Amino acid sequence: MSISSSIPVLQGDRGTELRSVGEELVLRRPEAELRIPLAAIARVRAERRDLAVELTAPAGTAPTVYRVEDVSAAAASVFADAVNAALPERAPGEETVDGATLVATRSLVFDDEESAREEEDAEVGLPTHKGWVYAACAAVAILAVVVGLIDKNWGRGIATLLLGEAGVGVTYVALVGLSGLWWEWYLPRYGITVDGQQVFRDGGTTNAFTATDGVTRHIHGENKGRPVRIAYHPRNPRNATVCTGWREKAGTLALFLVIAAVAGLFGYGTFLLALPAFGG
């Protein structure tokens, strides 16, 4: 018997979530997702603000119990009653199986013994163009020194350095933002889109997804517990982005166009400062 879709979703402490999906319960923890068939459940107990899912076990053995703590007491009671009512009936004398053997587990984090390649792929995102930033910062520093030597005015050289480096920083922000928007358009259309899952990791929440190579990766995103879709490049799953709506894209585009305009003003100001040193 399937559980009604009206059964509540239990949100426990440390990012734990328990919900009913068809003829099984799905327990999501920060480190793993467990799919528990109704046939593997002996009973569900609501214990005030905690809920215990007790699995079946052969006579004489201790049953496995999964707990979700710090949930709504009212929701826990409704959840327990609905699941218990939906448990399959067992014939008298039927042999009781160990319910733990029927539970399917999928890891949401990396094992310490996984390969170095998978560890490298754990955190994903988009290109950050850091090489360009380092080169631009070095070029501005050289320009400032040249201006100070030629113009014999180190005040102008320092001003050129400060304004130029500020311009590089603002340009970097604009470049990363605009290129990120391009990837947000490109990857959902030409990449692979999958459902992500918000998980608790390293003291905070992040979004986890599993690519076609079977590796679970993580990408930052503030989806605040809502369902999230993640698009990634089929040949390079590390290149991934959280899918957003067109309104959010439009607002972000407007913001980064303003930042790009400010970067242009910084660049023009640096040019005006350095020009007199070269006879301009």
CSV table of C-alpha atoms in Angstrom, one decimal:
chain,number,residue,atom,x,y,z
A,1,MET,CA,0.0,0.0,0.0
A,2,SER,CA,1.3,3.5,-0.9
A,3,ILE,CA,1.4,6.3,1.6
A,4,SER,CA,-0.8,9.3,0.8
A,5,SER,CA,1.1,12.3,-0.5
A,6,SER,CA,-0.5,14.4,2.3
A,7,ILE,CA,1.9,12.9,4.8
A,8,PRO,CA,4.2,15.6,6.2
A,9,VAL,CA,8.0,15.9,5.5
A,10,LEU,CA,10.0,15.8,8.7
A,11,GLN,CA,12.9,18.3,9.0
A,12,GLY,CA,15.2,17.2,11.8
A,13,ASP,CA,18.4,18.6,13.3
A,14,ARG,CA,21.7,18.9,11.3
A,15,GLY,CA,20.0,18.8,8.0
A,16,THR,CA,18.2,15.5,8.4
A,17,GLU,CA,15.0,15.0,6.4
A,18,LEU,CA,12.5,12.1,6.3
A,19,ARG,CA,9.8,11.9,3.7
A,20,SER,CA,7.5,9.3,2.1
A,21,VAL,CA,7.9,8.4,-1.6
A,22,GLY,CA,5.6,5.8,-2.9
A,23,GLU,CA,6.2,2.5,-1.0
A,24,GLU,CA,9.3,3.6,0.8
A,25,LEU,CA,10.7,6.2,3.2
A,26,VAL,CA,13.6,8.4,2.1
A,27,LEU,CA,15.9,9.4,4.9
A,28,ARG,CA,18.4,12.1,3.9
A,29,ARG,CA,21.3,12.8,6.2
A,30,PRO,CA,24.3,15.1,5.6
A,31,GLU,CA,26.4,12.2,4.6
A,32,ALA,CA,24.0,9.8,2.9
A,33,GLU,CA,20.5,9.1,1.5
A,34,LEU,CA,18.7,5.9,2.7
A,35,ARG,CA,15.7,4.4,1.0
A,36,ILE,CA,13.7,2.3,3.4
A,37,PRO,CA,11.0,0.0,1.9
A,38,LEU,CA,7.8,-0.3,3.9
A,39,ALA,CA,8.4,-4.0,3.9
A,40,ALA,CA,11.5,-3.4,5.9
A,41,ILE,CA,9.7,-1.5,8.7
A,42,ALA,CA,8.3,-3.1,11.8
A,43,ARG,CA,6.8,0.1,13.2
A,44,VAL,CA,7.3,3.9,13.5
A,45,ARG,CA,7.2,5.5,16.9
A,46,ALA,CA,6.6,9.2,17.6
A,47,GLU,CA,8.5,10.1,20.8
A,48,ARG,CA,7.5,13.7,21.5
A,49,ARG,CA,9.9,15.7,19.2
A,50,ASP,CA,11.7,12.6,18.0
A,51,LEU,CA,10.7,9.9,15.5
A,52,ALA,CA,12.0,6.4,15.4
A,53,VAL,CA,11.8,4.1,12.4
A,54,GLU,CA,12.2,0.5,13.7
A,55,LEU,CA,13.1,-2.1,11.1
A,56,THR,CA,12.0,-5.7,11.1
A,57,ALA,CA,14.4,-8.2,12.7
A,58,PRO,CA,14.5,-12.0,13.1
A,59,ALA,CA,13.6,-13.3,16.6
A,60,GLY,CA,16.4,-12.9,19.1
A,61,THR,CA,18.2,-10.1,17.3
A,62,ALA,CA,18.1,-6.4,18.0
A,63,PRO,CA,16.3,-4.4,15.3
A,64,THR,CA,17.9,-1.5,13.5
A,65,VAL,CA,16.4,1.9,14.5
A,66,TYR,CA,16.7,5.1,12.5
A,67,ARG,CA,16.0,8.3,14.5
A,68,VAL,CA,15.1,11.8,13.4
A,69,GLU,CA,15.4,14.2,16.2
A,70,ASP,CA,14.1,17.7,17.0
A,71,VAL,CA,11.1,17.6,14.7
A,72,SER,CA,7.6,19.0,15.1
A,73,ALA,CA,5.7,16.8,17.7
A,74,ALA,CA,2.4,17.2,15.8
A,75,ALA,CA,4.1,16.3,12.4
A,76,ALA,CA,5.8,13.3,14.0
A,77,SER,CA,2.6,11.9,15.3
A,78,VAL,CA,0.8,12.3,11.9
A,79,PHE,CA,3.8,10.7,10.1
A,80,ALA,CA,3.9,7.7,12.5
A,81,ASP,CA,0.2,7.1,12.2
A,82,ALA,CA,0.2,7.3,8.4
A,83,VAL,CA,3.2,5.0,8.0
A,84,ASN,CA,2.0,2.4,10.5
A,85,ALA,CA,-1.3,2.3,8.7
A,86,ALA,CA,0.4,1.7,5.4
A,87,LEU,CA,2.7,-1.1,6.5
A,88,PRO,CA,2.1,-4.3,4.6
A,89,GLU,CA,0.3,-7.1,6.5
A,90,ARG,CA,2.3,-10.1,7.4
A,91,ALA,CA,0.9,-13.6,7.3
A,92,PRO,CA,0.9,-15.6,10.6
A,93,GLY,CA,4.1,-17.6,10.9
A,94,GLU,CA,5.8,-15.7,8.1
A,95,GLU,CA,9.6,-15.5,8.5
A,96,THR,CA,10.8,-12.1,9.6
A,97,VAL,CA,13.6,-10.8,7.5
A,98,ASP,CA,16.3,-8.4,8.7
A,99,GLY,CA,14.9,-5.0,7.4
A,100,ALA,CA,18.4,-3.5,7.3
A,101,THR,CA,19.3,-5.8,4.4
A,102,LEU,CA,16.5,-4.1,2.3
A,103,VAL,CA,17.7,-0.6,2.9
A,104,ALA,CA,19.5,1.1,0.0
A,105,THR,CA,22.2,3.6,0.9
A,106,ARG,CA,23.7,6.3,-1.4
A,107,SER,CA,26.7,8.3,-0.2
A,108,LEU,CA,26.5,12.1,-0.5
A,109,VAL,CA,30.1,12.7,0.6
A,110,PHE,CA,33.4,11.3,-0.3
A,111,ASP,CA,35.1,8.5,1.5
A,112,ASP,CA,38.6,9.2,2.7
A,113,GLU,CA,39.9,6.3,0.7
A,114,GLU,CA,38.5,7.5,-2.7
A,115,SER,CA,40.9,8.4,-5.4
A,116,ALA,CA,42.8,11.7,-5.6
A,117,ARG,CA,40.8,12.5,-8.8
A,118,GLU,CA,37.5,12.3,-7.0
A,119,GLU,CA,38.8,14.4,-4.1
A,120,GLU,CA,39.8,17.0,-6.6
A,121,ASP,CA,36.4,17.0,-8.1
A,122,ALA,CA,34.6,17.3,-4.7
A,123,GLU,CA,34.1,21.1,-5.0
A,124,VAL,CA,32.9,22.3,-8.4
A,125,GLY,CA,32.1,25.7,-9.9
A,126,LEU,CA,32.9,27.8,-12.9
A,127,PRO,CA,36.3,29.2,-14.2
A,128,THR,CA,37.5,32.0,-12.1
A,129,HIS,CA,40.1,33.6,-14.4
A,130,LYS,CA,42.7,34.0,-11.6
A,131,GLY,CA,45.6,33.8,-14.0
A,132,TRP,CA,44.4,36.9,-15.8
A,133,VAL,CA,44.0,38.7,-12.5
A,134,TYR,CA,47.6,38.0,-11.4
A,135,ALA,CA,48.9,39.2,-14.8
A,136,ALA,CA,46.9,42.4,-14.7
A,137,CYS,CA,48.0,43.1,-11.1
A,138,ALA,CA,51.6,42.7,-12.1
A,139,ALA,CA,51.1,44.9,-15.1
A,140,VAL,CA,49.6,47.7,-13.0
A,141,ALA,CA,52.4,47.5,-10.5
A,142,ILE,CA,55.0,47.8,-13.3
A,143,LEU,CA,53.1,50.7,-14.8
A,144,ALA,CA,53.1,52.5,-11.4
A,145,VAL,CA,56.8,52.0,-11.0
A,146,VAL,CA,57.5,53.3,-14.6
A,147,VAL,CA,55.2,56.4,-14.0
A,148,GLY,CA,57.1,57.1,-10.7
A,149,LEU,CA,60.5,56.8,-12.4
A,150,ILE,CA,59.7,58.8,-15.5
A,151,ASP,CA,57.6,61.5,-14.0
A,152,LYS,CA,59.8,61.6,-10.8
A,153,ASN,CA,56.5,61.9,-8.9
A,154,TRP,CA,56.0,58.9,-6.7
A,155,GLY,CA,52.7,60.3,-5.5
A,156,ARG,CA,51.4,59.9,-9.0
A,157,GLY,CA,52.9,56.5,-9.2
A,158,ILE,CA,51.2,55.4,-5.9
A,159,ALA,CA,47.9,56.9,-7.1
A,160,THR,CA,48.3,55.0,-10.4
A,161,LEU,CA,49.0,51.8,-8.4
A,162,LEU,CA,46.0,52.2,-6.1
A,163,LEU,CA,43.5,53.2,-8.8
A,164,GLY,CA,44.8,50.6,-11.2
A,165,GLU,CA,44.6,47.7,-8.7
A,166,ALA,CA,41.1,48.8,-7.6
A,167,GLY,CA,40.2,48.7,-11.3
A,168,VAL,CA,41.6,45.2,-11.7
A,169,GLY,CA,39.6,44.0,-8.7
A,170,VAL,CA,36.3,45.5,-9.9
A,171,THR,CA,36.9,44.2,-13.5
A,172,TYR,CA,37.5,40.7,-12.0
A,173,VAL,CA,34.2,40.8,-10.2
A,174,ALA,CA,32.4,41.9,-13.4
A,175,LEU,CA,34.2,39.3,-15.5
A,176,VAL,CA,33.4,36.4,-13.2
A,177,GLY,CA,29.8,37.5,-12.8
A,178,LEU,CA,29.2,38.0,-16.6
A,179,SER,CA,30.9,34.7,-17.5
A,180,GLY,CA,28.9,33.0,-14.8
A,181,LEU,CA,25.7,34.3,-16.4
A,182,TRP,CA,26.9,32.9,-19.8
A,183,TRP,CA,27.4,29.5,-18.3
A,184,GLU,CA,24.0,29.7,-16.7
A,185,TRP,CA,22.6,30.1,-20.1
A,186,TYR,CA,24.9,27.6,-21.9
A,187,LEU,CA,25.0,24.6,-19.5
A,188,PRO,CA,21.2,24.0,-19.1
A,189,ARG,CA,20.9,24.0,-22.9
A,190,TYR,CA,24.0,22.0,-24.0
A,191,GLY,CA,25.0,20.2,-20.8
A,192,ILE,CA,23.3,17.7,-18.4
A,193,THR,CA,20.8,18.9,-15.9
A,194,VAL,CA,20.1,16.9,-12.7
A,195,ASP,CA,18.3,17.4,-9.4
A,196,GLY,CA,20.5,18.5,-6.6
A,197,GLN,CA,20.1,18.0,-2.9
A,198,GLN,CA,20.9,20.4,-0.2
A,199,VAL,CA,23.2,18.8,2.4
A,200,PHE,CA,24.9,19.8,5.6
A,201,ARG,CA,28.7,19.8,5.0
A,202,ASP,CA,31.7,21.4,6.7
A,203,GLY,CA,29.6,23.4,9.1
A,204,GLY,CA,27.1,24.7,6.5
A,205,THR,CA,24.8,23.8,3.8
A,206,THR,CA,25.8,23.1,0.2
A,207,ASN,CA,24.2,21.5,-2.9
A,208,ALA,CA,25.2,17.9,-3.8
A,209,PHE,CA,24.7,16.2,-7.2
A,210,THR,CA,25.8,13.0,-8.8
A,211,ALA,CA,27.2,13.1,-12.4
A,212,THR,CA,27.1,10.3,-15.0
A,213,ASP,CA,30.5,9.2,-13.8
A,214,GLY,CA,29.0,8.2,-10.4
A,215,VAL,CA,31.0,10.8,-8.5
A,216,THR,CA,29.0,13.0,-6.0
A,217,ARG,CA,30.1,16.6,-6.2
A,218,HIS,CA,29.2,19.7,-4.3
A,219,ILE,CA,28.4,23.2,-5.5
A,220,HIS,CA,27.6,26.2,-3.3
A,221,GLY,CA,24.2,27.8,-3.6
A,222,GLU,CA,21.6,29.5,-1.4
A,223,ASN,CA,18.5,27.5,-2.3
A,224,LYS,CA,17.3,27.7,1.3
A,225,GLY,CA,15.9,24.2,1.4
A,226,ARG,CA,14.0,24.4,-1.9
A,227,PRO,CA,14.5,21.9,-4.7
A,228,VAL,CA,17.4,22.8,-6.9
A,229,ARG,CA,18.5,21.8,-10.4
A,230,ILE,CA,22.2,21.7,-11.3
A,231,ALA,CA,23.6,21.7,-14.9
A,232,TYR,CA,27.1,20.5,-15.6
A,233,HIS,CA,29.3,20.1,-18.7
A,234,PRO,CA,29.2,16.5,-19.9
A,235,ARG,CA,33.0,16.3,-20.5
A,236,ASN,CA,33.9,18.2,-17.4
A,237,PRO,CA,31.5,17.8,-14.5
A,238,ARG,CA,33.5,20.2,-12.4
A,239,ASN,CA,32.2,22.9,-14.6
A,240,ALA,CA,28.7,23.2,-13.1
A,241,THR,CA,26.1,25.9,-12.1
A,242,VAL,CA,22.9,26.1,-10.2
A,243,CYS,CA,20.0,26.7,-12.6
A,244,THR,CA,18.1,30.0,-12.0
A,245,GLY,CA,15.0,31.7,-13.4
A,246,TRP,CA,15.1,34.4,-16.1
A,247,ARG,CA,14.1,37.1,-13.6
A,248,GLU,CA,17.0,36.3,-11.4
A,249,LYS,CA,19.3,36.2,-14.4
A,250,ALA,CA,18.0,39.7,-15.5
A,251,GLY,CA,18.7,41.2,-12.1
A,252,THR,CA,22.1,39.7,-12.0
A,253,LEU,CA,22.9,40.9,-15.5
A,254,ALA,CA,21.9,44.5,-14.6
A,255,LEU,CA,24.1,44.4,-11.5
A,256,PHE,CA,27.2,43.2,-13.3
A,257,LEU,CA,26.8,45.6,-16.2
A,258,VAL,CA,26.9,48.4,-13.6
A,259,ILE,CA,30.0,46.9,-12.1
A,260,ALA,CA,31.6,46.6,-15.5
A,261,ALA,CA,30.8,50.3,-16.1
A,262,VAL,CA,32.5,51.2,-12.8
A,263,ALA,CA,35.5,49.1,-13.9
A,264,GLY,CA,35.7,51.1,-17.1
A,265,LEU,CA,35.8,54.3,-15.1
A,266,PHE,CA,38.6,53.0,-12.9
A,267,GLY,CA,40.5,52.0,-16.1
A,268,TYR,CA,40.0,55.4,-17.7
A,269,GLY,CA,41.1,57.2,-14.5
A,270,THR,CA,44.3,55.1,-14.4
A,271,PHE,CA,45.0,56.0,-18.0
A,272,LEU,CA,44.6,59.7,-17.2
A,273,LEU,CA,46.9,59.5,-14.3
A,274,ALA,CA,49.7,57.7,-16.2
A,275,LEU,CA,49.4,59.7,-19.4
A,276,PRO,CA,51.4,62.8,-18.3
A,277,ALA,CA,54.4,60.6,-17.5
A,278,PHE,CA,54.6,59.6,-21.2
A,279,GLY,CA,54.3,63.2,-22.5
A,280,GLY,CA,50.5,63.1,-22.9
